[in-house]
PDB file of C-alpha atoms and ligand atoms in Angstrom:
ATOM      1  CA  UNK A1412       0.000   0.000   0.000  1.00 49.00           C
ATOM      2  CA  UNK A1413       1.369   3.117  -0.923  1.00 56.00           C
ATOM      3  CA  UNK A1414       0.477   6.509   1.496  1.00 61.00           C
ATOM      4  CA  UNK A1415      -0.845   8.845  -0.892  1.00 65.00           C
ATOM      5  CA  UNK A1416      -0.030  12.061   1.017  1.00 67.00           C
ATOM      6  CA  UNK A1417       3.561  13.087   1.747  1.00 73.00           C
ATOM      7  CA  UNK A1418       5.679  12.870   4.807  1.00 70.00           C
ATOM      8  CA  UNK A1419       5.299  16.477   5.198  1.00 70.00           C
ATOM      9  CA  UNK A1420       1.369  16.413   4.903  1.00 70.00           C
ATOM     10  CA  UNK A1421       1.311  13.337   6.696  1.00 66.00           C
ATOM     11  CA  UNK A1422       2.732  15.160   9.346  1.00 66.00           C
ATOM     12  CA  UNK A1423       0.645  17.750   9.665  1.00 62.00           C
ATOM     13  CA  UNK A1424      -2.474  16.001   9.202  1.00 59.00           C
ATOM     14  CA  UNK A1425      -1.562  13.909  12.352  1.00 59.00           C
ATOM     15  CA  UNK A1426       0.039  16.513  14.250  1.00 57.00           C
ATOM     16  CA  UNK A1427      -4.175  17.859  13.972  1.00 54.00           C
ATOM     17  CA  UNK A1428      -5.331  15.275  15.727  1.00 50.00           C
ATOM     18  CA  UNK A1429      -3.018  15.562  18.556  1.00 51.00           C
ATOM     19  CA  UNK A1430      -4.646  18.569  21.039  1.00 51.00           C
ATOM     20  CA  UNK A1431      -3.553  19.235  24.101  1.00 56.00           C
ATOM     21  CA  UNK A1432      -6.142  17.826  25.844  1.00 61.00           C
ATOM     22  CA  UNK A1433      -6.462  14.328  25.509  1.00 66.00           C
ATOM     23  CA  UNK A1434      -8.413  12.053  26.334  1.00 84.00           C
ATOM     24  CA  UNK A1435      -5.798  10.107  28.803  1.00 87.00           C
ATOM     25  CA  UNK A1436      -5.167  13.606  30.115  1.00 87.00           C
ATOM     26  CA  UNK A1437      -8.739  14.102  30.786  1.00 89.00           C
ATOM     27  CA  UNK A1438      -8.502  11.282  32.821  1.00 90.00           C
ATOM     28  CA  UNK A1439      -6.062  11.498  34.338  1.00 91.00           C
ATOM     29  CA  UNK A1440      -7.041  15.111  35.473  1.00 92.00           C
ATOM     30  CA  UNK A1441     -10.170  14.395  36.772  1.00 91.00           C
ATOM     31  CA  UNK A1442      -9.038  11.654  38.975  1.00 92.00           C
ATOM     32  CA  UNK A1443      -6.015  14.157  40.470  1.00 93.00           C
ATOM     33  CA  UNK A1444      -8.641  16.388  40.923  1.00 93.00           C
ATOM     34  CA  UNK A1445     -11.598  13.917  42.324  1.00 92.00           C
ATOM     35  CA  UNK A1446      -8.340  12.411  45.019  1.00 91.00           C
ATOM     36  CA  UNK A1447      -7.985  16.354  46.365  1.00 93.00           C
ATOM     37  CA  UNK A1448      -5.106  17.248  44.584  1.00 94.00           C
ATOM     38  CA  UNK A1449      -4.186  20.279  42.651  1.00 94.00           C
ATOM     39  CA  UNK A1450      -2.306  20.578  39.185  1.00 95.00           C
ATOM     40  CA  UNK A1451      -1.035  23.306  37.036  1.00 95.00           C
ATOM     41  CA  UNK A1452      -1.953  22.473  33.189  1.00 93.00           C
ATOM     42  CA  UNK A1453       1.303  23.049  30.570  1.00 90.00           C
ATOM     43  CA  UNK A1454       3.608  25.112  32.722  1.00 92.00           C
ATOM     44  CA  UNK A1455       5.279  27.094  29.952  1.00 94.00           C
ATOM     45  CA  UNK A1456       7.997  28.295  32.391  1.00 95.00           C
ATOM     46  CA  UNK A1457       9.033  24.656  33.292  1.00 96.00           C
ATOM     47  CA  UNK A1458      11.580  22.971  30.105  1.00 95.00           C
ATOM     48  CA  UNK A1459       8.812  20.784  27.944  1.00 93.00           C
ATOM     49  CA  UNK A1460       6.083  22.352  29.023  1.00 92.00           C
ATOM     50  CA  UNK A1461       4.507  19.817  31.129  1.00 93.00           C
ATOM     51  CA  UNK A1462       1.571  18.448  30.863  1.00 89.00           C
ATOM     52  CA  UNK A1463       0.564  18.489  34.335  1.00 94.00           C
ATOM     53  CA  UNK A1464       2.448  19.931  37.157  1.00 97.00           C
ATOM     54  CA  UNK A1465       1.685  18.971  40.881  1.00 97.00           C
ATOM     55  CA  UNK A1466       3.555  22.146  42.500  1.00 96.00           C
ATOM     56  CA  UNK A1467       3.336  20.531  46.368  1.00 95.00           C
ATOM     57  CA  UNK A1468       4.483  17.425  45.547  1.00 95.00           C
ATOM     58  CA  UNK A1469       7.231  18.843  43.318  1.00 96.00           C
ATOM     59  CA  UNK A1470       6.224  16.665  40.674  1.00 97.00           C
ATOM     60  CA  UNK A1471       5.492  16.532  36.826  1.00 97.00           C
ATOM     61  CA  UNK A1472       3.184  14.008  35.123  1.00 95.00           C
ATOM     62  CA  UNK A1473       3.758  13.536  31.463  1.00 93.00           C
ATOM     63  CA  UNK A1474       1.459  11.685  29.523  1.00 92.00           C
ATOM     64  CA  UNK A1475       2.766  10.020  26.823  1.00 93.00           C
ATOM     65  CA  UNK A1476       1.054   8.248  23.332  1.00 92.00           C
ATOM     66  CA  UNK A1477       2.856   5.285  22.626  1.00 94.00           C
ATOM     67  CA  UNK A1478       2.753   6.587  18.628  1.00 94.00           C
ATOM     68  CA  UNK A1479       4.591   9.904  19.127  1.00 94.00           C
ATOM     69  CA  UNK A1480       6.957   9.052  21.943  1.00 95.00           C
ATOM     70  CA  UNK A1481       8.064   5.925  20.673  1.00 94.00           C
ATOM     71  CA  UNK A1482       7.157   3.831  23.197  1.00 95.00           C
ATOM     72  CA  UNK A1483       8.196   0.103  23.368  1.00 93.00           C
ATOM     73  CA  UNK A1484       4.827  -1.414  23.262  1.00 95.00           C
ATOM     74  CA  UNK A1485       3.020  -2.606  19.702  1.00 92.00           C
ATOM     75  CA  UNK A1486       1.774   0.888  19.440  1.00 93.00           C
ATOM     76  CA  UNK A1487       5.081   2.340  19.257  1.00 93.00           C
ATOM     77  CA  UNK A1488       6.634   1.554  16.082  1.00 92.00           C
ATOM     78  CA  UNK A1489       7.504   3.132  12.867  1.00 94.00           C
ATOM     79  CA  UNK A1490       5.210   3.571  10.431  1.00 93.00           C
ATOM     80  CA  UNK A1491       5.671   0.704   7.246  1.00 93.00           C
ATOM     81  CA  UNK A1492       5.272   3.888   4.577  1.00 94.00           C
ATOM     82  CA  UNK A1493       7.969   6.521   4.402  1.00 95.00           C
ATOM     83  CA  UNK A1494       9.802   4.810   6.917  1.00 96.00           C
ATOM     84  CA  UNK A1495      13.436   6.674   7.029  1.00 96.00           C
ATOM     85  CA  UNK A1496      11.576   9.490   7.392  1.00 96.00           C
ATOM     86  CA  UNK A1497       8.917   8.486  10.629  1.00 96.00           C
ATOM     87  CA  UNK A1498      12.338   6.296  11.520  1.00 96.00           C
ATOM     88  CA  UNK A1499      14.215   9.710  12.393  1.00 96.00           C
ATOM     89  CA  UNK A1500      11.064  11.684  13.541  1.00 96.00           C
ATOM     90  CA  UNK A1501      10.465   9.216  15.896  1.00 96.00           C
ATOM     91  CA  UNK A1502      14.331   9.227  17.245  1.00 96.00           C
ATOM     92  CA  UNK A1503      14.435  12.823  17.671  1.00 96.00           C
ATOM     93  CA  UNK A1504      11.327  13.049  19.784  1.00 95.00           C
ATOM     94  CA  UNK A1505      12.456  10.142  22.012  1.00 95.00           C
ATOM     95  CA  UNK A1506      15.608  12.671  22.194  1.00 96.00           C
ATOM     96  CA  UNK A1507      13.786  15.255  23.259  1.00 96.00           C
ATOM     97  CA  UNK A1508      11.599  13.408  25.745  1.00 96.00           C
ATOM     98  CA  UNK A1509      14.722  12.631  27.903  1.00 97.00           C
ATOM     99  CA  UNK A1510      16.165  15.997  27.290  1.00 97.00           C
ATOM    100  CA  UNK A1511      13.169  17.220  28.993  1.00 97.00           C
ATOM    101  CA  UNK A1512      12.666  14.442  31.622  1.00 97.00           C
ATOM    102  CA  UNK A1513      16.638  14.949  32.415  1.00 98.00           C
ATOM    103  CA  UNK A1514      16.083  18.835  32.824  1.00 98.00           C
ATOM    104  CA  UNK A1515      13.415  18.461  34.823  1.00 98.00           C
ATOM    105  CA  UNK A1516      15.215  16.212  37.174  1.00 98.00           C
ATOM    106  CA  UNK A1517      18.198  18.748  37.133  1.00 98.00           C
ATOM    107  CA  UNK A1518      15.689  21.644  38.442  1.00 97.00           C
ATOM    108  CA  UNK A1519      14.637  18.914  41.120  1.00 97.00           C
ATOM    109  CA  UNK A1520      10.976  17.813  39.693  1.00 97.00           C
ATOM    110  CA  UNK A1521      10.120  14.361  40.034  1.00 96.00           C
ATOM    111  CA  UNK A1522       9.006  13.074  36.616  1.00 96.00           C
ATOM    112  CA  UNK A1523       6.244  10.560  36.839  1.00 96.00           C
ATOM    113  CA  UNK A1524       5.454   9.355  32.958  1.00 95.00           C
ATOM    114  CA  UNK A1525       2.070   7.654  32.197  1.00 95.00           C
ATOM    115  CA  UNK A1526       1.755   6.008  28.827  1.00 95.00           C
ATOM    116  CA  UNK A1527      -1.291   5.434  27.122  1.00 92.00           C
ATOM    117  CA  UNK A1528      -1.309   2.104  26.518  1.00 94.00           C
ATOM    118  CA  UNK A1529      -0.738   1.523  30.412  1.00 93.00           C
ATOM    119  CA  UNK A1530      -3.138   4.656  31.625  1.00 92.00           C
ATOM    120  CA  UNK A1531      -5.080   2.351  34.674  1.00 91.00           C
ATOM    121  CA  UNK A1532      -1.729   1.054  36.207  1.00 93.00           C
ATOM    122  CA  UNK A1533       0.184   4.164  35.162  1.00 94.00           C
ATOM    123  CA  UNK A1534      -2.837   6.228  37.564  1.00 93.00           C
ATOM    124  CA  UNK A1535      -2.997   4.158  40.334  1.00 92.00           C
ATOM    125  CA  UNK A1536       0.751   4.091  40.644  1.00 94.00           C
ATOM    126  CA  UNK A1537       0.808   7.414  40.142  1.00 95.00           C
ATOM    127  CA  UNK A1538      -1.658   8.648  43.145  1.00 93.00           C
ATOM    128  CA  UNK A1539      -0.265   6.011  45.068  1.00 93.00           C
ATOM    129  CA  UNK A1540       3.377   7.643  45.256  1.00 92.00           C
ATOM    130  CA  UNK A1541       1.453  11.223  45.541  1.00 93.00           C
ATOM    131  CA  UNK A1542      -0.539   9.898  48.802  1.00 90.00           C
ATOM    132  CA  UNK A1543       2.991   8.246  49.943  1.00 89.00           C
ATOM    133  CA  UNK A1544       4.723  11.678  49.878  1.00 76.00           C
TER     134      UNK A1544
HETATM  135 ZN1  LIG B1031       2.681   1.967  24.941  1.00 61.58          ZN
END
């Protein structure tokens, strides 16, 4: 099968259907919010721009898709069509993501990361080491 539009519009096109506000982040937001704790939504001042930022607890939630972050479950994988190019997209935002996760660290965050594809276990864990401090 060939993919009729090109890397570039391809791009795009999927970049569109990735808001801000997803629906794991939805989630994910409610249930902070429903277990009595409070979250700052994409601190621009913090490197990344988290998604979620728990100020008390000195910690950052990023919620990942397993598509754009590359992660190493079936849903992360490169795309069979234009595959150099998805190949090095791919790469570079993996880059990125620990560039980010390793500044955040440096300025003395806590980085919790909740992939999609793991979203129940990734929450419970997550207000689990919230409630433990
Ligand atoms: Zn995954």
């Amino acid at each position: 099968m060939t993919d009729v539009l090109s890397p570039a519009k391809r791009s795009k096109l999927m970049s569109r259907i990735r808001p801000k506000n997803t629906g794991p982040e939805l989630i994910l937001r409610r249930l902070l919010h429903a277990s009595g704790f409070r979250y700052r939504l994409h601190d621009h001042k913090l490197p990344g721009t988290p998604d979620i930022v728990l100020p008390k607890y000195k910690t950052v939630v990023q919620v990942r898709g397993c598509f754009w972050h590359y992660h190493t479950c079936i849903d992360g994988h490169v795309p069979k069509t234009n595959t150099e190019y998805w190949a090095k997209k791919l790469a570079a935002n993996q880059l990125r993501d620990r560039k980010t996760d390793a500044a955040l660290k440096a300025l003395g965050w806590k980085v919790f990361i909740i992939w999609e594809c793991d979203l129940g276990s990734g929450l419970q864990n997550l207000v689990d080491a919230l409630k433990a401090g």
